Amino acid sequence: MTVGKFDHLKAIVIDDQLNMRKAVNRILEKTGQFSVEDFPNGREAIAYLKTHSVDIVITDIYMQQGDGFEVLAFIRNRTMQNDIPVLFFSGEATKEDIIRSVDLGVSDYILKPFETNDIIQKVINLIDKYKNPPEEIKTLRIAETLYLNEKYQEAKIEFLKIISQGKPSAQVMCGIALVESKLGNVTKSLDYIKEAIKINSMYFPAYSTAADILLSLKRKSEAIPYLEQELKINAKQPHRRILLADLYLEQKKAESTDLALAHMKLALQDSPSDEVILLKYADIMKVMGNFEKSVHYCMKARRQNPSSTKSIMQLANMYISEGKVLKAVALFTDLINKNANQYDIYLCRSKIFEKMDDFDKAMSDLNKIPTTNLHLRIEVLKAKGRVFAKMNKLPDAIAACEEVANMEPTADNLARVGLLFIRMKNYRSALGWYEQSTIMEPNHSKYIYNLGCCYEALRDKPKAIQCYELSLKLDPQARETQVALARMKGKALPSNLNKQKNSKLPQKAS
């Protein structure tokens, strides 16, 4: 079977069962017309959809860390490519879930187990319908695809073609607004948004687009009215309510906390078991001084999402920030006594012991977590690296942090190893780690400063000066960098820096 006359179609498949993802992949790829990406949960798929153009989404309904409803809502609520076909498949869909999926705009659904021909036929029907729209919609989709592929000038040309034909839709005006924002033309972008609102004042993506553009520019207070209007029109968006609640809290006005709380209550009504919402509600309770309720919502998040460590980690951090470390130890000990296999609680209790400077107990808890627990392995190694460093067992700290860097080679993890080598005055080894971290994050002023320290200790004056100058360009207020650069150039320090003249001198390399 072939899907109309179309080649090179892109599909994504979302299911928490690997075997199901593989089965659907094989079915689609055997047609010879699809390339397929698959994801184990909705959140990873959404991250991909933010920057990639696809022709169809096939997703399970029930998954941890982002279900099918969340994926569908994200697609239908965004400005670009919000009409791509979405096919739900599930083995246990209730009548209520089917009604909900239709309300959110699902294209079709199929029940598991299904025959190969059944899913292929549904895909054919959806693709044929999607690929044969009126001419204006075809041009719009071309423009949206170019935008998602970061070809902004070409996308602008296509959007302008539609506008030149007269009576453009609010969707078209929002599309070109996004293009102009990517091209750095913010004033034009916001003007196009205003035109979109004039065309259709109930088109909520116009308000969400404006809010997102303003937030990307750190113009947070200007974004608030647009978010408020977006949620008046399209209320059932719990994660947008979280965003608005955060903006209210940042204002630090007398009424801000109450406004934030009101939106979080509405978000909880829509998604009562959502971990992110529950933990944000816990945050607000803490801000309002209600520590007990804050603990309550953290524990509720734990019960609703027992495989996630976020709630327990937040709980540990709350107790630490409030100086209630003994209460935290008692709570976590009680939880462990009820079920000794809750290894993430050992990890959290070790953090409390670390805060108490009881490093032996911290390490004891970390050693109780099996190395076969891959879910926690990186966090355990990071914790061991910190504790060993505080115990001044630097070779052990380096070994733990090197293992983290090998498993998860981010700039931060690489730089952490480099800093430990600097503490050991092994600048040559530190140099290699910082060179890697600055390749990954070339605009990180602190990494570049530390790289300069390594070059200085190794007597490579030109490279040290080059690093210090670049670091200072990225962070002109960094006093230690100003001191280092003046030292290397033999220049006098400004009077306000004289007290730091001898600060953080790199030691002579052995």
Short mmCIF file of C-alpha atoms in Angstrom, two decimals:
data_model
loop_
_atom_site.label_atom_id
_atom_site.label_comp_id
_atom_site.label_asym_id
_atom_site.label_seq_id
_atom_site.Cartn_x
_atom_site.Cartn_y
_atom_site.Cartn_z
CA MET A 1 0.00 0.00 0.00
CA THR A 2 1.23 3.49 -0.76
CA VAL A 3 0.22 6.80 0.73
CA GLY A 4 -1.20 8.67 -2.26
CA LYS A 5 1.52 10.07 -4.48
CA PHE A 6 3.66 11.46 -1.66
CA ASP A 7 7.28 10.54 -0.95
CA HIS A 8 9.66 11.35 1.90
CA LEU A 9 7.04 11.62 4.62
CA LYS A 10 8.10 12.18 8.23
CA ALA A 11 6.29 10.44 11.09
CA ILE A 12 6.89 10.32 14.80
CA VAL A 13 5.71 7.44 16.98
CA ILE A 14 5.25 7.86 20.74
CA ASP A 15 4.77 4.94 23.12
CA ASP A 16 6.37 3.94 26.41
CA GLN A 17 6.59 0.32 25.20
CA LEU A 18 9.69 -0.23 23.04
CA ASN A 19 8.17 -3.25 21.26
CA MET A 20 5.15 -1.22 20.17
CA ARG A 21 7.35 1.59 18.85
CA LYS A 22 9.42 -0.91 16.88
CA ALA A 23 6.31 -2.57 15.45
CA VAL A 24 4.80 0.70 14.20
CA ASN A 25 8.21 1.79 12.85
CA ARG A 26 8.46 -1.42 10.80
CA ILE A 27 4.92 -1.02 9.45
CA LEU A 28 5.55 2.55 8.29
CA GLU A 29 9.05 2.01 6.94
CA LYS A 30 7.91 -0.99 4.86
CA THR A 31 5.78 1.39 2.80
CA GLY A 32 9.02 2.94 1.56
CA GLN A 33 7.58 6.43 2.03
CA PHE A 34 8.23 7.21 5.70
CA SER A 35 11.20 8.10 7.81
CA VAL A 36 10.28 7.57 11.45
CA GLU A 37 11.45 9.02 14.77
CA ASP A 38 10.18 7.41 17.96
CA PHE A 39 9.98 8.59 21.56
CA PRO A 40 9.17 6.86 24.88
CA ASN A 41 7.08 9.73 26.24
CA GLY A 42 5.24 12.87 25.24
CA ARG A 43 7.70 15.37 26.69
CA GLU A 44 10.60 14.17 24.56
CA ALA A 45 8.33 14.20 21.51
CA ILE A 46 7.18 17.76 22.25
CA ALA A 47 10.80 18.92 22.54
CA TYR A 48 11.43 17.43 19.09
CA LEU A 49 8.28 18.94 17.57
CA LYS A 50 9.34 22.42 18.64
CA THR A 51 12.14 22.39 16.05
CA HIS A 52 11.15 19.78 13.46
CA SER A 53 8.51 19.53 10.75
CA VAL A 54 6.54 16.26 10.57
CA ASP A 55 3.64 14.94 8.49
CA ILE A 56 1.88 12.77 11.09
CA VAL A 57 2.06 11.98 14.80
CA ILE A 58 1.06 8.51 16.04
CA THR A 59 0.88 8.32 19.80
CA ASP A 60 -0.26 6.18 22.68
CA ILE A 61 -2.61 7.91 25.12
CA TYR A 62 -1.37 6.78 28.53
CA MET A 63 2.31 7.44 29.34
CA GLN A 64 4.34 8.82 32.21
CA GLN A 65 6.19 12.10 31.56
CA GLY A 66 3.76 13.47 29.03
CA ASP A 67 0.75 11.56 27.73
CA GLY A 68 -0.97 11.64 24.35
CA PHE A 69 -3.35 14.39 25.45
CA GLU A 70 -0.40 16.64 26.30
CA VAL A 71 1.12 16.05 22.86
CA LEU A 72 -2.19 16.71 21.12
CA ALA A 73 -2.82 19.90 23.11
CA PHE A 74 0.69 21.16 22.31
CA ILE A 75 0.18 20.64 18.57
CA ARG A 76 -3.29 22.15 18.39
CA ASN A 77 -2.37 25.16 20.56
CA ARG A 78 0.79 26.22 18.74
CA THR A 79 1.00 28.75 15.92
CA MET A 80 2.92 26.66 13.35
CA GLN A 81 1.75 23.32 11.91
CA ASN A 82 -1.15 23.04 14.33
CA ASP A 83 -3.21 21.02 11.84
CA ILE A 84 -0.89 18.03 11.31
CA PRO A 85 -2.77 14.73 11.69
CA VAL A 86 -2.57 13.07 15.10
CA LEU A 87 -3.54 9.39 15.39
CA PHE A 88 -4.20 8.00 18.87
CA PHE A 89 -3.77 4.32 19.59
CA SER A 90 -4.49 2.62 22.90
CA GLY A 91 -5.56 -0.69 24.36
CA GLU A 92 -7.68 0.76 27.15
CA ALA A 93 -9.31 3.99 25.99
CA THR A 94 -12.49 4.84 27.88
CA LYS A 95 -15.48 6.56 26.37
CA GLU A 96 -14.57 9.70 28.33
CA ASP A 97 -11.02 9.66 26.94
CA ILE A 98 -12.28 9.32 23.39
CA ILE A 99 -14.63 12.29 23.91
CA ARG A 100 -11.77 14.29 25.41
CA SER A 101 -9.48 13.45 22.48
CA VAL A 102 -12.13 14.57 19.99
CA ASP A 103 -12.60 17.83 21.92
CA LEU A 104 -8.85 18.46 21.75
CA GLY A 105 -8.82 17.83 18.00
CA VAL A 106 -7.53 14.28 17.47
CA SER A 107 -7.62 13.25 13.81
CA ASP A 108 -8.47 9.58 14.42
CA TYR A 109 -7.85 6.72 16.84
CA ILE A 110 -7.27 2.99 16.66
CA LEU A 111 -7.51 0.38 19.41
CA LYS A 112 -4.73 -2.09 20.25
CA PRO A 113 -4.14 -4.75 19.15
CA PHE A 114 -4.56 -3.69 15.52
CA GLU A 115 -3.89 -5.28 12.16
CA THR A 116 -1.15 -3.87 9.94
CA ASN A 117 -3.61 -3.03 7.18
CA ASP A 118 -5.88 -1.18 9.61
CA ILE A 119 -3.24 1.29 10.80
CA ILE A 120 -1.84 1.74 7.28
CA GLN A 121 -5.32 2.55 5.96
CA LYS A 122 -5.90 5.13 8.68
CA VAL A 123 -2.51 6.71 8.00
CA ILE A 124 -3.26 6.82 4.24
CA ASN A 125 -6.60 8.53 4.83
CA LEU A 126 -5.12 11.11 7.21
CA ILE A 127 -2.12 11.91 4.99
CA ASP A 128 -4.24 12.18 1.83
CA LYS A 129 -6.59 14.60 3.56
CA TYR A 130 -3.71 16.61 5.04
CA LYS A 131 -1.76 16.81 1.77
CA ASN A 132 -4.66 17.99 -0.41
CA PRO A 133 -5.79 21.31 1.09
CA PRO A 134 -6.77 24.50 -0.77
CA GLU A 135 -3.88 26.30 -2.50
CA GLU A 136 -3.52 29.00 0.18
CA ILE A 137 -3.13 26.34 2.87
CA LYS A 138 -0.47 24.60 0.77
CA THR A 139 1.56 27.81 0.61
CA LEU A 140 1.06 28.32 4.35
CA ARG A 141 2.38 24.84 5.08
CA ILE A 142 5.40 25.44 2.86
CA ALA A 143 6.12 28.65 4.81
CA GLU A 144 5.69 26.87 8.17
CA THR A 145 7.99 24.02 7.13
CA LEU A 146 10.67 26.52 6.04
CA TYR A 147 10.32 28.27 9.40
CA LEU A 148 10.72 25.04 11.37
CA ASN A 149 13.79 24.21 9.25
CA GLU A 150 15.25 27.62 10.26
CA LYS A 151 15.09 28.99 6.69
CA TYR A 152 13.64 32.27 7.85
CA GLN A 153 14.20 34.47 4.78
CA GLU A 154 12.62 31.85 2.51
CA ALA A 155 9.72 31.45 4.95
CA LYS A 156 9.20 35.23 4.93
CA ILE A 157 8.88 35.22 1.13
CA GLU A 158 6.17 32.54 1.27
CA PHE A 159 4.22 34.33 4.00
CA LEU A 160 4.39 37.60 2.08
CA LYS A 161 3.02 35.81 -1.01
CA ILE A 162 -0.09 34.88 0.97
CA ILE A 163 -0.44 38.39 2.42
CA SER A 164 -0.11 39.98 -1.04
CA GLN A 165 -3.14 37.99 -2.21
CA GLY A 166 -5.33 39.97 0.19
CA LYS A 167 -7.33 39.15 3.34
CA PRO A 168 -4.69 37.08 5.16
CA SER A 169 -5.82 35.04 8.15
CA ALA A 170 -4.74 35.67 11.75
CA GLN A 171 -2.72 32.45 11.50
CA VAL A 172 -0.72 33.84 8.56
CA MET A 173 -0.03 37.10 10.42
CA CYS A 174 1.18 35.18 13.46
CA GLY A 175 3.40 33.08 11.22
CA ILE A 176 5.17 36.06 9.69
CA ALA A 177 5.41 37.62 13.16
CA LEU A 178 7.42 34.62 14.31
CA VAL A 179 9.64 34.84 11.22
CA GLU A 180 10.33 38.54 11.81
CA SER A 181 11.19 37.87 15.45
CA LYS A 182 13.75 35.26 14.36
CA LEU A 183 15.21 37.80 11.92
CA GLY A 184 15.56 40.30 14.76
CA ASN A 185 12.77 42.62 13.61
CA VAL A 186 10.89 42.73 16.90
CA THR A 187 8.87 45.90 16.24
CA LYS A 188 7.62 44.49 12.91
CA SER A 189 6.87 41.20 14.62
CA LEU A 190 4.66 42.79 17.27
CA ASP A 191 2.93 44.94 14.63
CA TYR A 192 1.97 41.77 12.75
CA ILE A 193 0.59 40.32 16.00
CA LYS A 194 -1.60 43.40 16.44
CA GLU A 195 -2.88 42.92 12.88
CA ALA A 196 -3.67 39.26 13.68
CA ILE A 197 -5.70 40.35 16.72
CA LYS A 198 -7.57 42.92 14.59
CA ILE A 199 -8.44 40.18 12.09
CA ASN A 200 -9.64 37.77 14.79
CA SER A 201 -9.60 38.90 18.42
CA MET A 202 -10.54 35.37 19.57
CA TYR A 203 -7.57 33.70 17.87
CA PHE A 204 -5.68 32.74 21.02
CA PRO A 205 -2.37 31.77 19.29
CA ALA A 206 -1.94 35.48 18.49
CA TYR A 207 -1.74 36.23 22.21
CA SER A 208 0.47 33.21 22.94
CA THR A 209 2.82 34.17 20.09
CA ALA A 210 3.12 37.73 21.39
CA ALA A 211 3.76 36.48 24.93
CA ASP A 212 6.44 34.03 23.78
CA ILE A 213 8.22 36.67 21.68
CA LEU A 214 8.24 39.13 24.58
CA LEU A 215 9.43 36.47 27.02
CA SER A 216 12.29 35.55 24.69
CA LEU A 217 13.36 39.20 24.92
CA LYS A 218 13.05 39.20 28.75
CA ARG A 219 10.21 41.73 28.51
CA LYS A 220 8.22 39.81 31.10
CA SER A 221 5.84 42.47 32.37
CA GLU A 222 4.71 43.20 28.79
CA ALA A 223 4.04 39.48 28.22
CA ILE A 224 1.60 39.19 31.14
CA PRO A 225 -1.48 40.84 29.51
CA TYR A 226 -1.08 38.64 26.43
CA LEU A 227 -0.87 35.49 28.56
CA GLU A 228 -3.92 36.58 30.54
CA GLN A 229 -5.94 37.09 27.37
CA GLU A 230 -4.73 33.79 25.90
CA LEU A 231 -5.99 31.95 28.98
CA LYS A 232 -9.33 33.77 28.92
CA ILE A 233 -9.93 32.39 25.43
CA ASN A 234 -8.28 28.98 25.84
CA ALA A 235 -8.50 28.21 29.55
CA LYS A 236 -7.46 24.56 29.71
CA GLN A 237 -3.70 25.07 29.46
CA PRO A 238 -2.29 24.18 32.88
CA HIS A 239 1.36 24.65 31.92
CA ARG A 240 0.70 28.13 30.53
CA ARG A 241 -0.96 28.92 33.86
CA ILE A 242 2.26 27.85 35.61
CA LEU A 243 4.19 30.23 33.37
CA LEU A 244 1.83 33.09 34.22
CA ALA A 245 1.98 32.25 37.93
CA ASP A 246 5.80 32.45 37.78
CA LEU A 247 5.61 35.86 36.14
CA TYR A 248 3.25 37.11 38.83
CA LEU A 249 5.58 35.88 41.57
CA GLU A 250 8.56 37.63 39.97
CA GLN A 251 6.71 40.96 40.19
CA LYS A 252 6.76 40.76 44.00
CA LYS A 253 3.70 42.97 44.34
CA ALA A 254 1.19 42.68 47.17
CA GLU A 255 -1.45 41.03 44.97
CA SER A 256 0.94 38.93 42.89
CA THR A 257 0.97 35.88 45.15
CA ASP A 258 -2.84 35.72 45.22
CA LEU A 259 -2.99 35.96 41.41
CA ALA A 260 -0.37 33.22 41.08
CA LEU A 261 -2.25 31.01 43.53
CA ALA A 262 -5.55 31.50 41.67
CA HIS A 263 -3.99 30.31 38.41
CA MET A 264 -2.32 27.35 40.09
CA LYS A 265 -5.66 26.26 41.56
CA LEU A 266 -7.17 26.29 38.06
CA ALA A 267 -4.18 24.36 36.72
CA LEU A 268 -4.64 21.74 39.45
CA GLN A 269 -8.31 21.40 38.59
CA ASP A 270 -7.37 20.58 34.99
CA SER A 271 -4.44 18.26 35.84
CA PRO A 272 -4.71 17.11 39.48
CA SER A 273 -1.91 14.52 39.21
CA ASP A 274 0.56 16.53 37.13
CA GLU A 275 3.90 16.49 38.97
CA VAL A 276 5.08 19.85 37.63
CA ILE A 277 1.87 21.56 38.75
CA LEU A 278 1.86 19.94 42.18
CA LEU A 279 5.48 20.93 42.81
CA LYS A 280 4.88 24.49 41.63
CA TYR A 281 1.90 24.68 43.99
CA ALA A 282 4.23 23.48 46.76
CA ASP A 283 6.61 26.32 45.82
CA ILE A 284 3.86 28.92 46.13
CA MET A 285 2.75 27.52 49.49
CA LYS A 286 6.32 27.92 50.71
CA VAL A 287 6.47 31.52 49.41
CA MET A 288 3.24 32.22 51.31
CA GLY A 289 4.80 30.84 54.50
CA ASN A 290 2.71 27.67 54.66
CA PHE A 291 5.51 25.13 55.00
CA GLU A 292 3.26 22.24 56.06
CA LYS A 293 1.07 22.59 52.96
CA SER A 294 4.18 22.82 50.84
CA VAL A 295 5.33 19.47 52.26
CA HIS A 296 1.84 18.07 51.66
CA TYR A 297 1.91 18.88 47.94
CA CYS A 298 5.44 17.50 47.54
CA MET A 299 4.29 14.24 49.11
CA LYS A 300 1.17 14.22 46.93
CA ALA A 301 3.38 14.63 43.86
CA ARG A 302 5.42 11.67 45.10
CA ARG A 303 2.34 9.49 45.48
CA GLN A 304 1.06 10.42 42.03
CA ASN A 305 4.49 9.94 40.38
CA PRO A 306 6.33 7.32 42.47
CA SER A 307 9.02 6.65 39.85
CA SER A 308 10.14 10.30 39.74
CA THR A 309 12.77 11.73 42.11
CA LYS A 310 11.77 15.39 41.60
CA SER A 311 9.30 15.62 44.47
CA ILE A 312 11.67 14.10 47.02
CA MET A 313 14.54 16.29 45.82
CA GLN A 314 12.37 19.41 46.12
CA LEU A 315 11.33 18.31 49.59
CA ALA A 316 14.99 17.93 50.62
CA ASN A 317 15.86 21.37 49.26
CA MET A 318 12.89 22.92 51.08
CA TYR A 319 13.95 21.48 54.43
CA ILE A 320 17.53 22.64 53.82
CA SER A 321 16.45 26.19 52.90
CA GLU A 322 14.30 26.37 56.04
CA GLY A 323 17.11 25.04 58.24
CA LYS A 324 14.99 22.03 59.23
CA VAL A 325 17.57 19.37 58.45
CA LEU A 326 16.81 17.17 61.46
CA LYS A 327 13.12 17.06 60.52
CA ALA A 328 14.14 16.09 57.01
CA VAL A 329 16.34 13.26 58.29
CA ALA A 330 13.46 11.99 60.45
CA LEU A 331 10.99 12.12 57.54
CA PHE A 332 13.28 10.36 55.07
CA THR A 333 14.29 7.75 57.66
CA ASP A 334 10.63 7.01 58.31
CA LEU A 335 9.99 6.60 54.55
CA ILE A 336 12.99 4.26 54.22
CA ASN A 337 11.81 2.18 57.19
CA LYS A 338 8.49 1.69 55.42
CA ASN A 339 10.18 0.61 52.18
CA ALA A 340 13.95 0.12 52.11
CA ASN A 341 13.99 -0.09 48.30
CA GLN A 342 13.20 3.60 47.79
CA TYR A 343 16.74 4.36 46.69
CA ASP A 344 16.02 7.93 45.65
CA ILE A 345 15.22 8.67 49.29
CA TYR A 346 18.70 7.47 50.26
CA LEU A 347 20.01 9.95 47.69
CA CYS A 348 17.97 12.77 49.23
CA ARG A 349 18.90 11.88 52.78
CA SER A 350 22.55 11.87 51.74
CA LYS A 351 22.08 15.45 50.56
CA ILE A 352 20.77 16.40 53.99
CA PHE A 353 23.75 14.72 55.69
CA GLU A 354 26.05 16.53 53.25
CA LYS A 355 24.47 19.84 54.27
CA MET A 356 25.06 18.88 57.92
CA ASP A 357 28.76 18.19 57.07
CA ASP A 358 28.24 14.58 58.16
CA PHE A 359 30.08 13.24 55.14
CA ASP A 360 30.50 9.69 56.44
CA LYS A 361 26.72 9.26 56.77
CA ALA A 362 26.19 10.90 53.39
CA MET A 363 28.60 8.48 51.74
CA SER A 364 27.04 5.56 53.62
CA ASP A 365 23.63 6.37 52.12
CA LEU A 366 25.10 6.78 48.64
CA ASN A 367 26.81 3.40 48.91
CA LYS A 368 23.47 1.74 49.70
CA ILE A 369 22.18 2.59 46.23
CA PRO A 370 23.00 -0.31 43.86
CA THR A 371 25.27 0.53 40.92
CA THR A 372 22.78 -1.40 38.78
CA ASN A 373 20.18 1.34 39.39
CA LEU A 374 20.88 3.18 36.13
CA HIS A 375 18.03 5.63 36.75
CA LEU A 376 19.93 7.17 39.67
CA ARG A 377 23.49 6.33 38.66
CA ILE A 378 24.52 9.77 37.38
CA GLU A 379 22.98 11.61 40.34
CA VAL A 380 24.71 9.23 42.78
CA LEU A 381 28.08 9.79 41.10
CA LYS A 382 27.59 13.57 41.12
CA ALA A 383 26.79 13.42 44.84
CA LYS A 384 29.84 11.24 45.51
CA GLY A 385 32.00 13.70 43.60
CA ARG A 386 30.75 16.59 45.76
CA VAL A 387 31.14 14.71 49.05
CA PHE A 388 34.62 13.38 48.20
CA ALA A 389 35.66 16.92 47.24
CA LYS A 390 34.42 18.28 50.57
CA MET A 391 36.30 15.49 52.34
CA ASN A 392 39.39 16.61 50.36
CA LYS A 393 39.62 13.17 48.76
CA LEU A 394 40.30 14.72 45.40
CA PRO A 395 41.41 11.58 43.45
CA ASP A 396 38.15 9.86 44.48
CA ALA A 397 36.15 12.97 43.57
CA ILE A 398 37.85 13.10 40.15
CA ALA A 399 37.13 9.41 39.52
CA ALA A 400 33.41 9.92 40.26
CA CYS A 401 33.16 13.11 38.19
CA GLU A 402 35.07 11.60 35.27
CA GLU A 403 32.55 8.74 35.18
CA VAL A 404 29.73 11.30 35.10
CA ALA A 405 31.44 13.18 32.27
CA ASN A 406 31.85 9.97 30.28
CA MET A 407 28.18 9.04 30.74
CA GLU A 408 26.84 12.56 30.22
CA PRO A 409 29.45 14.73 28.46
CA THR A 410 27.94 18.17 29.05
CA ALA A 411 30.08 21.29 29.35
CA ASP A 412 29.22 21.58 33.04
CA ASN A 413 30.26 18.01 33.81
CA LEU A 414 33.52 18.41 31.89
CA ALA A 415 34.31 21.68 33.65
CA ARG A 416 33.64 20.09 37.05
CA VAL A 417 36.48 17.60 36.43
CA GLY A 418 38.74 20.43 35.28
CA LEU A 419 38.09 22.39 38.49
CA LEU A 420 39.05 19.38 40.61
CA PHE A 421 42.34 19.06 38.72
CA ILE A 422 42.97 22.78 39.36
CA ARG A 423 42.48 22.12 43.07
CA MET A 424 45.14 19.42 42.78
CA LYS A 425 47.39 21.93 40.91
CA ASN A 426 47.45 19.53 37.97
CA TYR A 427 46.95 22.29 35.40
CA ARG A 428 47.92 20.24 32.39
CA SER A 429 45.08 17.76 33.01
CA ALA A 430 42.69 20.60 33.91
CA LEU A 431 43.56 22.31 30.62
CA GLY A 432 42.26 19.36 28.57
CA TRP A 433 38.92 19.30 30.38
CA TYR A 434 38.40 23.06 30.10
CA GLU A 435 39.34 23.05 26.42
CA GLN A 436 36.53 20.53 25.85
CA SER A 437 34.00 22.46 27.95
CA THR A 438 34.73 25.76 26.14
CA ILE A 439 34.31 24.04 22.77
CA MET A 440 30.84 22.97 23.89
CA GLU A 441 29.97 26.35 25.45
CA PRO A 442 32.24 28.96 23.81
CA ASN A 443 30.48 31.91 25.51
CA HIS A 444 30.73 30.72 29.11
CA SER A 445 32.88 33.38 30.79
CA LYS A 446 33.78 31.29 33.87
CA TYR A 447 35.00 28.30 31.85
CA ILE A 448 37.14 30.62 29.71
CA TYR A 449 38.52 32.33 32.82
CA ASN A 450 39.54 28.97 34.32
CA LEU A 451 41.09 27.97 31.00
CA GLY A 452 43.14 31.19 31.22
CA CYS A 453 44.24 30.23 34.73
CA CYS A 454 45.51 26.91 33.37
CA TYR A 455 47.48 28.65 30.60
CA GLU A 456 48.90 31.15 33.10
CA ALA A 457 50.05 28.39 35.44
CA LEU A 458 51.63 26.61 32.47
CA ARG A 459 53.49 29.84 31.53
CA ASP A 460 51.65 30.36 28.24
CA LYS A 461 51.18 34.10 28.66
CA PRO A 462 49.67 34.94 25.20
CA LYS A 463 46.94 32.30 25.50
CA ALA A 464 46.23 33.27 29.11
CA ILE A 465 45.75 36.92 28.11
CA GLN A 466 43.55 35.87 25.17
CA CYS A 467 41.31 33.85 27.52
CA TYR A 468 41.10 36.58 30.15
CA GLU A 469 40.23 39.19 27.50
CA LEU A 470 37.48 37.02 26.04
CA SER A 471 36.11 36.19 29.49
CA LEU A 472 36.04 39.87 30.40
CA LYS A 473 34.28 40.72 27.14
CA LEU A 474 31.57 38.19 28.02
CA ASP A 475 31.32 39.37 31.64
CA PRO A 476 32.71 42.92 31.98
CA GLN A 477 31.89 43.06 35.71
CA ALA A 478 33.96 39.99 36.67
CA ARG A 479 36.49 41.40 39.12
CA GLU A 480 38.69 38.33 39.33
CA THR A 481 39.11 38.44 35.56
CA GLN A 482 40.02 42.14 35.70
CA VAL A 483 42.62 41.36 38.36
CA ALA A 484 44.08 38.46 36.37
CA LEU A 485 44.28 40.45 33.14
CA ALA A 486 45.95 43.42 34.85
CA ARG A 487 48.42 41.02 36.47
CA MET A 488 49.31 39.38 33.16
CA LYS A 489 49.74 42.72 31.37
CA GLY A 490 51.68 44.29 34.26
CA LYS A 491 49.20 47.16 34.51
CA ALA A 492 48.10 49.00 37.62
CA LEU A 493 44.73 48.04 39.06
CA PRO A 494 41.88 50.49 39.54
CA SER A 495 41.64 51.58 43.18
CA ASN A 496 38.46 49.60 43.77
CA LEU A 497 40.30 46.38 42.80
CA ASN A 498 43.48 46.88 44.79
CA LYS A 499 42.21 44.79 47.68
CA GLN A 500 41.83 41.82 45.32
CA LYS A 501 45.29 42.19 43.87
CA ASN A 502 46.49 38.83 45.11
CA SER A 503 43.20 36.95 44.77
CA LYS A 504 43.01 33.57 43.05
CA LEU A 505 46.55 33.48 41.69
CA PRO A 506 47.10 30.20 39.89
CA GLN A 507 49.86 28.11 41.44
CA LYS A 508 53.00 27.29 39.55
CA ALA A 509 52.58 24.10 37.56
CA SER A 510 54.65 21.16 38.66
#
